[in-house]
Amino acid sequence: MFPRWQDLTPRRARNPQVAPSSWSRFMEVVRVEGLGKTYPGGTKALEGVSFSIERGQIFCLLGRNGAGKTTLLRILATQLKPTAGRAFVLGHDVLQDPKAIRPHIAVVPQEARPQMMLSPYDHILYFCLIRGRSRADARERTRKVMDDLGLWEHRDKLASDLSGGLRQRLIIAMALVADPEVLFLDEPTIGLDPLGRRSVWHMLRELTRKGATILLTTHYLDEAEMLADDLLIVDKGRTAFLGTVEAAKGDTGVGMRVIVEPPAGNGTGPPEVLEPRSAEEVLAIVERGLREKRKVTFKPASLEEAFIKIVGGSIEVEDT
């Protein structure tokens, strides 16, 4: 048992200007304890998952296909009931008080599709209106979010005439336009080109600076590395890792690699791949490279390498 909400000072003051709201400024916006979900027939999608997310954080949920990521996100978005444990969003129990949560959240599901016979402008404007905004405010918000996501020039086209990437941007814009306090995103940048992905990243950062809290699932580990304040890696429905990106690398022993090419003019033998553990070892490798006229390349540790070490094994086909 734990309290409905808890005030605390953030572990990392990345957003010192976070805007206050009707909730406590630095409370745990999401709290999960011992969460489980077993589907009819006995399939366990989640088992004993616990974590918390603070206001203004971007929290990334990672895992292989079938690990339970989408199930967890849907429970927190009040779309699916857990079978064990408890979960709170903005101080409200997802089982006991879902109606108090829904006005303050927005969800971008992985399978979301626009209405093909509506324009992007109408999609976003109508969504903003049904969230209770005035018509003037809705028009202003619609223009801004379309500008930010590069949709304004496509405002009058039918959704059926948009590319897959533009449709994905439209779905994201619909979620962002009402300035939700908590945003749940399931693979939000899938299908976007590099510029489109970076536009979304920028908007997510802007939202957190205003006080929003974001939970997203992604298979793009560079995206998680760029955005995550904290991350949870789930494997077969259980917690495999919980912490920061740097902690994931450190806990798995993933460090910087140094690639030393063969000496110039001495054939094409395989390069040496070294993992120095100290500054002295790095210096010694560089000095040897200079002395032997060998090219030395530094490869920083990556979250992808840490992820593979944490979950290992083969990739499943379907997500739950």
PDB file of C-alpha atoms in Angstrom:
ATOM      1  CA  MET A   1       0.000   0.000   0.000  1.00  0.00           C
ATOM      2  CA  PHE A   2       1.233   3.500  -0.762  1.00  0.00           C
ATOM      3  CA  PRO A   3      -0.240   7.016  -0.584  1.00  0.00           C
ATOM      4  CA  ARG A   4      -2.330   8.451  -3.431  1.00  0.00           C
ATOM      5  CA  TRP A   5       0.440  10.895  -4.169  1.00  0.00           C
ATOM      6  CA  GLN A   6       3.772  11.862  -2.753  1.00  0.00           C
ATOM      7  CA  ASP A   7       5.653  15.180  -2.808  1.00  0.00           C
ATOM      8  CA  LEU A   8       9.358  14.953  -3.427  1.00  0.00           C
ATOM      9  CA  THR A   9      12.314  16.797  -4.898  1.00  0.00           C
ATOM     10  CA  PRO A  10      13.286  15.559  -8.360  1.00  0.00           C
ATOM     11  CA  ARG A  11      16.400  13.400  -8.605  1.00  0.00           C
ATOM     12  CA  ARG A  12      17.653  15.507 -11.498  1.00  0.00           C
ATOM     13  CA  ALA A  13      16.736  19.184 -11.752  1.00  0.00           C
ATOM     14  CA  ARG A  14      16.694  19.188 -15.552  1.00  0.00           C
ATOM     15  CA  ASN A  15      13.506  21.258 -15.585  1.00  0.00           C
ATOM     16  CA  PRO A  16      13.835  23.785 -12.734  1.00  0.00           C
ATOM     17  CA  GLN A  17      11.301  26.048 -14.459  1.00  0.00           C
ATOM     18  CA  VAL A  18       8.570  23.386 -14.539  1.00  0.00           C
ATOM     19  CA  ALA A  19       5.217  25.119 -14.338  1.00  0.00           C
ATOM     20  CA  PRO A  20       3.018  24.394 -11.310  1.00  0.00           C
ATOM     21  CA  SER A  21      -0.454  22.999 -11.893  1.00  0.00           C
ATOM     22  CA  SER A  22      -3.420  21.880  -9.827  1.00  0.00           C
ATOM     23  CA  TRP A  23      -1.223  19.045  -8.572  1.00  0.00           C
ATOM     24  CA  SER A  24       1.805  19.332  -6.304  1.00  0.00           C
ATOM     25  CA  ARG A  25       4.678  20.780  -8.301  1.00  0.00           C
ATOM     26  CA  PHE A  26       7.151  17.947  -7.838  1.00  0.00           C
ATOM     27  CA  MET A  27       4.882  15.039  -7.047  1.00  0.00           C
ATOM     28  CA  GLU A  28       5.165  11.609  -8.571  1.00  0.00           C
ATOM     29  CA  VAL A  29       2.903  11.955 -11.575  1.00  0.00           C
ATOM     30  CA  VAL A  30       2.870   8.206 -12.227  1.00  0.00           C
ATOM     31  CA  ARG A  31       3.369   5.544  -9.597  1.00  0.00           C
ATOM     32  CA  VAL A  32       3.205   1.813 -10.237  1.00  0.00           C
ATOM     33  CA  GLU A  33       3.669  -0.942  -7.673  1.00  0.00           C
ATOM     34  CA  GLY A  34       3.642  -4.660  -8.323  1.00  0.00           C
ATOM     35  CA  LEU A  35       1.595  -4.256 -11.495  1.00  0.00           C
ATOM     36  CA  GLY A  36       0.510  -7.394 -13.290  1.00  0.00           C
ATOM     37  CA  LYS A  37      -1.712  -8.361 -16.181  1.00  0.00           C
ATOM     38  CA  THR A  38      -2.805 -11.893 -17.018  1.00  0.00           C
ATOM     39  CA  TYR A  39      -5.035 -12.357 -20.047  1.00  0.00           C
ATOM     40  CA  PRO A  40      -7.798 -14.964 -20.269  1.00  0.00           C
ATOM     41  CA  GLY A  41      -6.186 -18.301 -20.932  1.00  0.00           C
ATOM     42  CA  GLY A  42      -3.339 -17.630 -18.526  1.00  0.00           C
ATOM     43  CA  THR A  43      -0.989 -15.566 -20.678  1.00  0.00           C
ATOM     44  CA  LYS A  44       1.029 -13.245 -18.413  1.00  0.00           C
ATOM     45  CA  ALA A  45       1.809  -9.926 -20.084  1.00  0.00           C
ATOM     46  CA  LEU A  46       3.115  -8.174 -16.951  1.00  0.00           C
ATOM     47  CA  GLU A  47       4.299  -9.398 -13.576  1.00  0.00           C
ATOM     48  CA  GLY A  48       5.465  -7.393 -10.555  1.00  0.00           C
ATOM     49  CA  VAL A  49       6.393  -4.171 -12.368  1.00  0.00           C
ATOM     50  CA  SER A  50       7.112  -1.149 -10.138  1.00  0.00           C
ATOM     51  CA  PHE A  51       8.378   2.360 -10.929  1.00  0.00           C
ATOM     52  CA  SER A  52       7.536   6.045 -10.599  1.00  0.00           C
ATOM     53  CA  ILE A  53       7.742   9.045 -12.923  1.00  0.00           C
ATOM     54  CA  GLU A  54       8.210  12.609 -11.733  1.00  0.00           C
ATOM     55  CA  ARG A  55       6.634  15.721 -13.196  1.00  0.00           C
ATOM     56  CA  GLY A  56       8.496  17.058 -16.225  1.00  0.00           C
ATOM     57  CA  GLN A  57      10.283  13.800 -17.020  1.00  0.00           C
ATOM     58  CA  ILE A  58      10.492  11.872 -20.253  1.00  0.00           C
ATOM     59  CA  PHE A  59      10.306   8.212 -19.275  1.00  0.00           C
ATOM     60  CA  CYS A  60      11.156   5.661 -21.963  1.00  0.00           C
ATOM     61  CA  LEU A  61       9.768   2.153 -21.944  1.00  0.00           C
ATOM     62  CA  LEU A  62      11.931  -0.347 -23.825  1.00  0.00           C
ATOM     63  CA  GLY A  63      11.714  -4.047 -24.498  1.00  0.00           C
ATOM     64  CA  ARG A  64      11.657  -6.692 -27.163  1.00  0.00           C
ATOM     65  CA  ASN A  65       8.472  -7.286 -29.127  1.00  0.00           C
ATOM     66  CA  GLY A  66       6.056  -9.097 -26.850  1.00  0.00           C
ATOM     67  CA  ALA A  67       7.677  -7.810 -23.647  1.00  0.00           C
ATOM     68  CA  GLY A  68       4.492  -6.119 -22.377  1.00  0.00           C
ATOM     69  CA  LYS A  69       5.220  -2.471 -23.196  1.00  0.00           C
ATOM     70  CA  THR A  70       1.916  -1.712 -24.893  1.00  0.00           C
ATOM     71  CA  THR A  71      -0.019  -3.523 -22.172  1.00  0.00           C
ATOM     72  CA  LEU A  72       1.637  -1.353 -19.525  1.00  0.00           C
ATOM     73  CA  LEU A  73       0.978   1.855 -21.440  1.00  0.00           C
ATOM     74  CA  ARG A  74      -2.692   0.960 -21.969  1.00  0.00           C
ATOM     75  CA  ILE A  75      -3.167   0.251 -18.260  1.00  0.00           C
ATOM     76  CA  LEU A  76      -1.752   3.657 -17.314  1.00  0.00           C
ATOM     77  CA  ALA A  77      -3.933   5.318 -19.965  1.00  0.00           C
ATOM     78  CA  THR A  78      -7.007   3.667 -18.339  1.00  0.00           C
ATOM     79  CA  GLN A  79      -7.716   1.608 -21.461  1.00  0.00           C
ATOM     80  CA  LEU A  80      -6.998  -1.759 -19.857  1.00  0.00           C
ATOM     81  CA  LYS A  81      -7.484  -3.091 -16.327  1.00  0.00           C
ATOM     82  CA  PRO A  82      -4.596  -4.709 -14.437  1.00  0.00           C
ATOM     83  CA  THR A  83      -5.106  -8.038 -12.713  1.00  0.00           C
ATOM     84  CA  ALA A  84      -2.550  -7.408  -9.956  1.00  0.00           C
ATOM     85  CA  GLY A  85      -0.861  -4.491  -8.230  1.00  0.00           C
ATOM     86  CA  ARG A  86      -1.836  -0.827  -8.313  1.00  0.00           C
ATOM     87  CA  ALA A  87      -1.155   2.178 -10.510  1.00  0.00           C
ATOM     88  CA  PHE A  88      -1.769   5.890  -9.969  1.00  0.00           C
ATOM     89  CA  VAL A  89      -1.728   8.724 -12.508  1.00  0.00           C
ATOM     90  CA  LEU A  90      -1.848  12.288 -11.157  1.00  0.00           C
ATOM     91  CA  GLY A  91      -2.789  10.863  -7.784  1.00  0.00           C
ATOM     92  CA  HIS A  92      -5.769   8.867  -9.051  1.00  0.00           C
ATOM     93  CA  ASP A  93      -6.092   5.091  -9.066  1.00  0.00           C
ATOM     94  CA  VAL A  94      -6.428   3.815 -12.643  1.00  0.00           C
ATOM     95  CA  LEU A  95      -8.966   1.229 -11.474  1.00  0.00           C
ATOM     96  CA  GLN A  96     -10.982   3.272  -8.989  1.00  0.00           C
ATOM     97  CA  ASP A  97     -10.953   6.730 -10.579  1.00  0.00           C
ATOM     98  CA  PRO A  98     -10.220   6.564 -14.339  1.00  0.00           C
ATOM     99  CA  LYS A  99     -12.632   9.411 -15.189  1.00  0.00           C
ATOM    100  CA  ALA A 100     -10.535  11.821 -13.109  1.00  0.00           C
ATOM    101  CA  ILE A 101      -7.427  10.882 -15.109  1.00  0.00           C
ATOM    102  CA  ARG A 102      -8.699  11.052 -18.686  1.00  0.00           C
ATOM    103  CA  PRO A 103      -9.194  14.849 -19.035  1.00  0.00           C
ATOM    104  CA  HIS A 104      -5.517  15.387 -18.146  1.00  0.00           C
ATOM    105  CA  ILE A 105      -3.872  12.851 -20.459  1.00  0.00           C
ATOM    106  CA  ALA A 106      -3.441  12.214 -24.170  1.00  0.00           C
ATOM    107  CA  VAL A 107      -2.567   8.952 -25.886  1.00  0.00           C
ATOM    108  CA  VAL A 108      -0.950   8.179 -29.235  1.00  0.00           C
ATOM    109  CA  PRO A 109      -1.501   4.443 -29.760  1.00  0.00           C
ATOM    110  CA  GLN A 110       0.669   2.498 -32.151  1.00  0.00           C
ATOM    111  CA  GLU A 111      -2.307   1.587 -34.331  1.00  0.00           C
ATOM    112  CA  ALA A 112      -3.788   5.121 -34.531  1.00  0.00           C
ATOM    113  CA  ARG A 113      -5.065   6.182 -37.958  1.00  0.00           C
ATOM    114  CA  PRO A 114      -6.664   9.473 -39.079  1.00  0.00           C
ATOM    115  CA  GLN A 115     -10.109   9.767 -40.669  1.00  0.00           C
ATOM    116  CA  MET A 116      -9.235   9.687 -44.352  1.00  0.00           C
ATOM    117  CA  MET A 117     -11.955  12.099 -45.516  1.00  0.00           C
ATOM    118  CA  LEU A 118     -11.035  14.898 -43.100  1.00  0.00           C
ATOM    119  CA  SER A 119      -8.278  17.473 -43.497  1.00  0.00           C
ATOM    120  CA  PRO A 120      -5.400  17.729 -41.007  1.00  0.00           C
ATOM    121  CA  TYR A 121      -6.700  21.127 -39.891  1.00  0.00           C
ATOM    122  CA  ASP A 122     -10.170  19.741 -39.134  1.00  0.00           C
ATOM    123  CA  HIS A 123      -8.729  16.758 -37.260  1.00  0.00           C
ATOM    124  CA  ILE A 124      -6.691  18.920 -34.913  1.00  0.00           C
ATOM    125  CA  LEU A 125      -9.261  21.696 -34.477  1.00  0.00           C
ATOM    126  CA  TYR A 126     -12.104  19.297 -33.640  1.00  0.00           C
ATOM    127  CA  PHE A 127      -9.955  17.359 -31.202  1.00  0.00           C
ATOM    128  CA  CYS A 128      -9.016  20.575 -29.421  1.00  0.00           C
ATOM    129  CA  LEU A 129     -12.670  21.659 -29.259  1.00  0.00           C
ATOM    130  CA  ILE A 130     -13.858  18.388 -27.718  1.00  0.00           C
ATOM    131  CA  ARG A 131     -11.174  18.816 -25.056  1.00  0.00           C
ATOM    132  CA  GLY A 132     -13.031  21.950 -23.939  1.00  0.00           C
ATOM    133  CA  ARG A 133     -11.057  24.767 -25.572  1.00  0.00           C
ATOM    134  CA  SER A 134     -12.808  27.848 -26.941  1.00  0.00           C
ATOM    135  CA  ARG A 135     -13.004  28.151 -30.730  1.00  0.00           C
ATOM    136  CA  ALA A 136     -10.543  31.071 -30.785  1.00  0.00           C
ATOM    137  CA  ASP A 137      -8.077  29.224 -28.546  1.00  0.00           C
ATOM    138  CA  ALA A 138      -8.509  26.031 -30.561  1.00  0.00           C
ATOM    139  CA  ARG A 139      -7.725  27.848 -33.802  1.00  0.00           C
ATOM    140  CA  GLU A 140      -4.598  29.416 -32.309  1.00  0.00           C
ATOM    141  CA  ARG A 141      -3.391  26.110 -30.875  1.00  0.00           C
ATOM    142  CA  THR A 142      -4.113  24.301 -34.132  1.00  0.00           C
ATOM    143  CA  ARG A 143      -2.057  26.778 -36.149  1.00  0.00           C
ATOM    144  CA  LYS A 144       0.866  26.568 -33.722  1.00  0.00           C
ATOM    145  CA  VAL A 145       1.063  22.788 -33.507  1.00  0.00           C
ATOM    146  CA  MET A 146       0.732  22.470 -37.292  1.00  0.00           C
ATOM    147  CA  ASP A 147       3.544  24.976 -37.779  1.00  0.00           C
ATOM    148  CA  ASP A 148       5.739  23.165 -35.258  1.00  0.00           C
ATOM    149  CA  LEU A 149       5.251  19.796 -36.957  1.00  0.00           C
ATOM    150  CA  GLY A 150       5.463  21.038 -40.537  1.00  0.00           C
ATOM    151  CA  LEU A 151       1.795  20.371 -41.276  1.00  0.00           C
ATOM    152  CA  TRP A 152       0.476  23.846 -42.051  1.00  0.00           C
ATOM    153  CA  GLU A 153       1.138  23.664 -45.792  1.00  0.00           C
ATOM    154  CA  HIS A 154      -0.878  20.422 -45.861  1.00  0.00           C
ATOM    155  CA  ARG A 155      -3.762  21.775 -43.769  1.00  0.00           C
ATOM    156  CA  ASP A 156      -6.466  21.526 -46.456  1.00  0.00           C
ATOM    157  CA  LYS A 157      -5.516  18.182 -47.981  1.00  0.00           C
ATOM    158  CA  LEU A 158      -7.501  15.069 -47.197  1.00  0.00           C
ATOM    159  CA  ALA A 159      -5.748  12.684 -44.827  1.00  0.00           C
ATOM    160  CA  SER A 160      -6.049  10.044 -47.557  1.00  0.00           C
ATOM    161  CA  ASP A 161      -3.693  12.146 -49.702  1.00  0.00           C
ATOM    162  CA  LEU A 162      -0.971  12.419 -47.041  1.00  0.00           C
ATOM    163  CA  SER A 163       2.150  10.267 -46.904  1.00  0.00           C
ATOM    164  CA  GLY A 164       2.540   7.792 -44.066  1.00  0.00           C
ATOM    165  CA  GLY A 165       4.971  10.096 -42.286  1.00  0.00           C
ATOM    166  CA  LEU A 166       2.600  13.070 -42.497  1.00  0.00           C
ATOM    167  CA  ARG A 167      -0.268  10.967 -41.158  1.00  0.00           C
ATOM    168  CA  GLN A 168       1.882  10.019 -38.176  1.00  0.00           C
ATOM    169  CA  ARG A 169       2.696  13.676 -37.557  1.00  0.00           C
ATOM    170  CA  LEU A 170      -1.020  14.450 -37.693  1.00  0.00           C
ATOM    171  CA  ILE A 171      -1.791  11.851 -35.016  1.00  0.00           C
ATOM    172  CA  ILE A 172       0.927  13.304 -32.781  1.00  0.00           C
ATOM    173  CA  ALA A 173      -0.358  16.845 -33.362  1.00  0.00           C
ATOM    174  CA  MET A 174      -3.837  15.801 -32.216  1.00  0.00           C
ATOM    175  CA  ALA A 175      -2.370  14.560 -28.942  1.00  0.00           C
ATOM    176  CA  LEU A 176      -0.182  17.612 -28.392  1.00  0.00           C
ATOM    177  CA  VAL A 177      -2.672  20.362 -29.219  1.00  0.00           C
ATOM    178  CA  ALA A 178      -4.532  20.286 -25.892  1.00  0.00           C
ATOM    179  CA  ASP A 179      -1.359  20.559 -23.755  1.00  0.00           C
ATOM    180  CA  PRO A 180      -1.983  17.367 -21.735  1.00  0.00           C
ATOM    181  CA  GLU A 181      -0.365  17.012 -18.326  1.00  0.00           C
ATOM    182  CA  VAL A 182       0.623  13.428 -19.099  1.00  0.00           C
ATOM    183  CA  LEU A 183       1.295  12.146 -22.600  1.00  0.00           C
ATOM    184  CA  PHE A 184       1.446   8.439 -23.442  1.00  0.00           C
ATOM    185  CA  LEU A 185       3.140   7.687 -26.773  1.00  0.00           C
ATOM    186  CA  ASP A 186       3.432   4.214 -28.293  1.00  0.00           C
ATOM    187  CA  GLU A 187       6.145   4.279 -30.980  1.00  0.00           C
ATOM    188  CA  PRO A 188       5.426   7.957 -31.799  1.00  0.00           C
ATOM    189  CA  THR A 189       8.085   8.505 -34.467  1.00  0.00           C
ATOM    190  CA  ILE A 190       7.701   5.284 -36.409  1.00  0.00           C
ATOM    191  CA  GLY A 191       7.584   6.075 -40.120  1.00  0.00           C
ATOM    192  CA  LEU A 192       9.012   9.582 -39.744  1.00  0.00           C
ATOM    193  CA  ASP A 193      12.116  10.758 -41.580  1.00  0.00           C
ATOM    194  CA  PRO A 194      15.072  12.079 -39.517  1.00  0.00           C
ATOM    195  CA  LEU A 195      13.850  15.689 -39.689  1.00  0.00           C
ATOM    196  CA  GLY A 196      10.349  14.670 -38.673  1.00  0.00           C
ATOM    197  CA  ARG A 197      11.696  12.699 -35.722  1.00  0.00           C
ATOM    198  CA  ARG A 198      13.745  15.655 -34.538  1.00  0.00           C
ATOM    199  CA  SER A 199      10.721  17.952 -34.806  1.00  0.00           C
ATOM    200  CA  VAL A 200       8.818  15.598 -32.514  1.00  0.00           C
ATOM    201  CA  TRP A 201      11.759  15.414 -30.101  1.00  0.00           C
ATOM    202  CA  HIS A 202      11.868  19.209 -29.927  1.00  0.00           C
ATOM    203  CA  MET A 203       8.145  19.419 -29.212  1.00  0.00           C
ATOM    204  CA  LEU A 204       8.386  16.799 -26.474  1.00  0.00           C
ATOM    205  CA  ARG A 205      11.170  18.750 -24.787  1.00  0.00           C
ATOM    206  CA  GLU A 206       9.090  21.929 -25.021  1.00  0.00           C
ATOM    207  CA  LEU A 207       6.164  20.152 -23.380  1.00  0.00           C
ATOM    208  CA  THR A 208       8.280  18.957 -20.471  1.00  0.00           C
ATOM    209  CA  ARG A 209       9.612  22.475 -19.949  1.00  0.00           C
ATOM    210  CA  LYS A 210       6.000  23.553 -19.491  1.00  0.00           C
ATOM    211  CA  GLY A 211       5.436  20.839 -16.905  1.00  0.00           C
ATOM    212  CA  ALA A 212       4.105  17.938 -18.961  1.00  0.00           C
ATOM    213  CA  THR A 213       5.213  14.397 -18.215  1.00  0.00           C
ATOM    214  CA  ILE A 214       5.805  11.913 -21.025  1.00  0.00           C
ATOM    215  CA  LEU A 215       5.924   8.137 -21.151  1.00  0.00           C
ATOM    216  CA  LEU A 216       6.886   6.702 -24.509  1.00  0.00           C
ATOM    217  CA  THR A 217       7.711   3.340 -25.965  1.00  0.00           C
ATOM    218  CA  THR A 218      10.217   3.178 -28.788  1.00  0.00           C
ATOM    219  CA  HIS A 219      12.321   0.702 -30.704  1.00  0.00           C
ATOM    220  CA  TYR A 220      14.693   3.495 -31.714  1.00  0.00           C
ATOM    221  CA  LEU A 221      17.351   3.232 -29.030  1.00  0.00           C
ATOM    222  CA  ASP A 222      19.036   6.421 -30.219  1.00  0.00           C
ATOM    223  CA  GLU A 223      15.715   8.137 -29.506  1.00  0.00           C
ATOM    224  CA  ALA A 224      15.653   6.790 -25.960  1.00  0.00           C
ATOM    225  CA  GLU A 225      19.293   7.768 -25.502  1.00  0.00           C
ATOM    226  CA  MET A 226      18.511  11.305 -26.656  1.00  0.00           C
ATOM    227  CA  LEU A 227      15.292  11.842 -24.690  1.00  0.00           C
ATOM    228  CA  ALA A 228      15.092   9.635 -21.608  1.00  0.00           C
ATOM    229  CA  ASP A 229      15.502  10.998 -18.104  1.00  0.00           C
ATOM    230  CA  ASP A 230      14.782   7.491 -16.855  1.00  0.00           C
ATOM    231  CA  LEU A 231      14.012   4.274 -18.651  1.00  0.00           C
ATOM    232  CA  LEU A 232      12.439   0.945 -17.886  1.00  0.00           C
ATOM    233  CA  ILE A 233      13.438  -2.158 -19.805  1.00  0.00           C
ATOM    234  CA  VAL A 234      10.884  -4.947 -19.554  1.00  0.00           C
ATOM    235  CA  ASP A 235      11.515  -8.505 -20.643  1.00  0.00           C
ATOM    236  CA  LYS A 236       8.843 -11.202 -20.659  1.00  0.00           C
ATOM    237  CA  GLY A 237       6.622  -8.908 -18.618  1.00  0.00           C
ATOM    238  CA  ARG A 238       9.122  -8.313 -15.820  1.00  0.00           C
ATOM    239  CA  THR A 239      11.491  -5.485 -14.963  1.00  0.00           C
ATOM    240  CA  ALA A 240      14.908  -6.148 -16.480  1.00  0.00           C
ATOM    241  CA  PHE A 241      16.341  -2.688 -15.757  1.00  0.00           C
ATOM    242  CA  LEU A 242      15.154   0.582 -14.212  1.00  0.00           C
ATOM    243  CA  GLY A 243      17.296   3.726 -14.124  1.00  0.00           C
ATOM    244  CA  THR A 244      19.130   6.214 -16.314  1.00  0.00           C
ATOM    245  CA  VAL A 245      20.725   5.591 -19.692  1.00  0.00           C
ATOM    246  CA  GLU A 246      24.191   6.002 -18.200  1.00  0.00           C
ATOM    247  CA  ALA A 247      23.362   3.562 -15.412  1.00  0.00           C
ATOM    248  CA  ALA A 248      22.219   1.002 -17.994  1.00  0.00           C
ATOM    249  CA  LYS A 249      25.582   1.252 -19.711  1.00  0.00           C
ATOM    250  CA  GLY A 250      27.509   1.139 -16.449  1.00  0.00           C
ATOM    251  CA  ASP A 251      25.571  -1.748 -14.903  1.00  0.00           C
ATOM    252  CA  THR A 252      26.177  -3.925 -17.957  1.00  0.00           C
ATOM    253  CA  GLY A 253      29.862  -3.063 -18.256  1.00  0.00           C
ATOM    254  CA  VAL A 254      29.383  -1.443 -21.650  1.00  0.00           C
ATOM    255  CA  GLY A 255      32.172   1.054 -22.132  1.00  0.00           C
ATOM    256  CA  MET A 256      33.940   2.996 -24.819  1.00  0.00           C
ATOM    257  CA  ARG A 257      35.553   0.883 -27.518  1.00  0.00           C
ATOM    258  CA  VAL A 258      38.751   1.791 -29.330  1.00  0.00           C
ATOM    259  CA  ILE A 259      39.297   0.410 -32.822  1.00  0.00           C
ATOM    260  CA  VAL A 260      42.940   0.197 -33.899  1.00  0.00           C
ATOM    261  CA  GLU A 261      43.427  -0.394 -37.620  1.00  0.00           C
ATOM    262  CA  PRO A 262      46.351  -2.465 -39.000  1.00  0.00           C
ATOM    263  CA  PRO A 263      49.587  -0.555 -39.679  1.00  0.00           C
ATOM    264  CA  ALA A 264      49.624   1.343 -42.976  1.00  0.00           C
ATOM    265  CA  GLY A 265      51.109  -0.772 -45.784  1.00  0.00           C
ATOM    266  CA  ASN A 266      50.946  -4.025 -43.797  1.00  0.00           C
ATOM    267  CA  GLY A 267      48.024  -5.688 -45.548  1.00  0.00           C
ATOM    268  CA  THR A 268      44.379  -5.739 -44.588  1.00  0.00           C
ATOM    269  CA  GLY A 269      44.303  -7.733 -41.384  1.00  0.00           C
ATOM    270  CA  PRO A 270      41.403  -7.345 -38.953  1.00  0.00           C
ATOM    271  CA  PRO A 271      41.416  -4.290 -36.676  1.00  0.00           C
ATOM    272  CA  GLU A 272      41.914  -4.606 -32.948  1.00  0.00           C
ATOM    273  CA  VAL A 273      38.831  -3.796 -30.857  1.00  0.00           C
ATOM    274  CA  LEU A 274      39.855  -2.734 -27.359  1.00  0.00           C
ATOM    275  CA  GLU A 275      37.832  -1.723 -24.286  1.00  0.00           C
ATOM    276  CA  PRO A 276      40.047   0.490 -22.122  1.00  0.00           C
ATOM    277  CA  ARG A 277      39.051   0.776 -18.461  1.00  0.00           C
ATOM    278  CA  SER A 278      41.025   3.879 -17.538  1.00  0.00           C
ATOM    279  CA  ALA A 279      42.397   7.117 -18.958  1.00  0.00           C
ATOM    280  CA  GLU A 280      45.887   5.635 -18.725  1.00  0.00           C
ATOM    281  CA  GLU A 281      44.890   2.729 -20.964  1.00  0.00           C
ATOM    282  CA  VAL A 282      43.372   5.129 -23.502  1.00  0.00           C
ATOM    283  CA  LEU A 283      46.558   7.202 -23.556  1.00  0.00           C
ATOM    284  CA  ALA A 284      48.694   4.093 -24.031  1.00  0.00           C
ATOM    285  CA  ILE A 285      46.570   2.983 -26.999  1.00  0.00           C
ATOM    286  CA  VAL A 286      46.836   6.408 -28.638  1.00  0.00           C
ATOM    287  CA  GLU A 287      50.597   6.513 -28.138  1.00  0.00           C
ATOM    288  CA  ARG A 288      50.937   3.047 -29.674  1.00  0.00           C
ATOM    289  CA  GLY A 289      48.824   4.105 -32.638  1.00  0.00           C
ATOM    290  CA  LEU A 290      51.026   7.127 -33.257  1.00  0.00           C
ATOM    291  CA  ARG A 291      54.200   5.106 -32.855  1.00  0.00           C
ATOM    292  CA  GLU A 292      53.073   2.332 -35.195  1.00  0.00           C
ATOM    293  CA  LYS A 293      51.281   4.708 -37.612  1.00  0.00           C
ATOM    294  CA  ARG A 294      47.930   3.026 -37.052  1.00  0.00           C
ATOM    295  CA  LYS A 295      44.542   4.695 -37.294  1.00  0.00           C
ATOM    296  CA  VAL A 296      42.759   4.841 -33.931  1.00  0.00           C
ATOM    297  CA  THR A 297      38.979   5.367 -33.782  1.00  0.00           C
ATOM    298  CA  PHE A 298      36.933   5.892 -30.628  1.00  0.00           C
ATOM    299  CA  LYS A 299      33.422   4.424 -30.454  1.00  0.00           C
ATOM    300  CA  PRO A 300      31.344   5.673 -27.491  1.00  0.00           C
ATOM    301  CA  ALA A 301      29.273   3.212 -25.494  1.00  0.00           C
ATOM    302  CA  SER A 302      25.736   2.908 -26.831  1.00  0.00           C
ATOM    303  CA  LEU A 303      22.395   2.133 -25.238  1.00  0.00           C
ATOM    304  CA  GLU A 304      21.861  -0.486 -27.946  1.00  0.00           C
ATOM    305  CA  GLU A 305      24.820  -2.516 -26.676  1.00  0.00           C
ATOM    306  CA  ALA A 306      23.564  -2.229 -23.100  1.00  0.00           C
ATOM    307  CA  PHE A 307      20.042  -3.234 -24.149  1.00  0.00           C
ATOM    308  CA  ILE A 308      21.298  -6.352 -25.914  1.00  0.00           C
ATOM    309  CA  LYS A 309      23.301  -7.363 -22.849  1.00  0.00           C
ATOM    310  CA  ILE A 310      20.293  -6.802 -20.576  1.00  0.00           C
ATOM    311  CA  VAL A 311      17.667  -8.723 -22.561  1.00  0.00           C
ATOM    312  CA  GLY A 312      19.785 -11.022 -24.760  1.00  0.00           C
ATOM    313  CA  GLY A 313      18.039 -13.799 -26.662  1.00  0.00           C
ATOM    314  CA  SER A 314      15.986 -13.607 -29.803  1.00  0.00           C
ATOM    315  CA  ILE A 315      13.336 -11.128 -30.810  1.00  0.00           C
ATOM    316  CA  GLU A 316       9.705 -12.163 -30.609  1.00  0.00           C
ATOM    317  CA  VAL A 317       7.242 -11.372 -33.385  1.00  0.00           C
ATOM    318  CA  GLU A 318       4.146  -9.925 -31.732  1.00  0.00           C
ATOM    319  CA  ASP A 319       3.738  -7.260 -29.030  1.00  0.00           C
ATOM    320  CA  THR A 320       1.156  -7.544 -26.284  1.00  0.00           C
TER     321      THR A 320
END
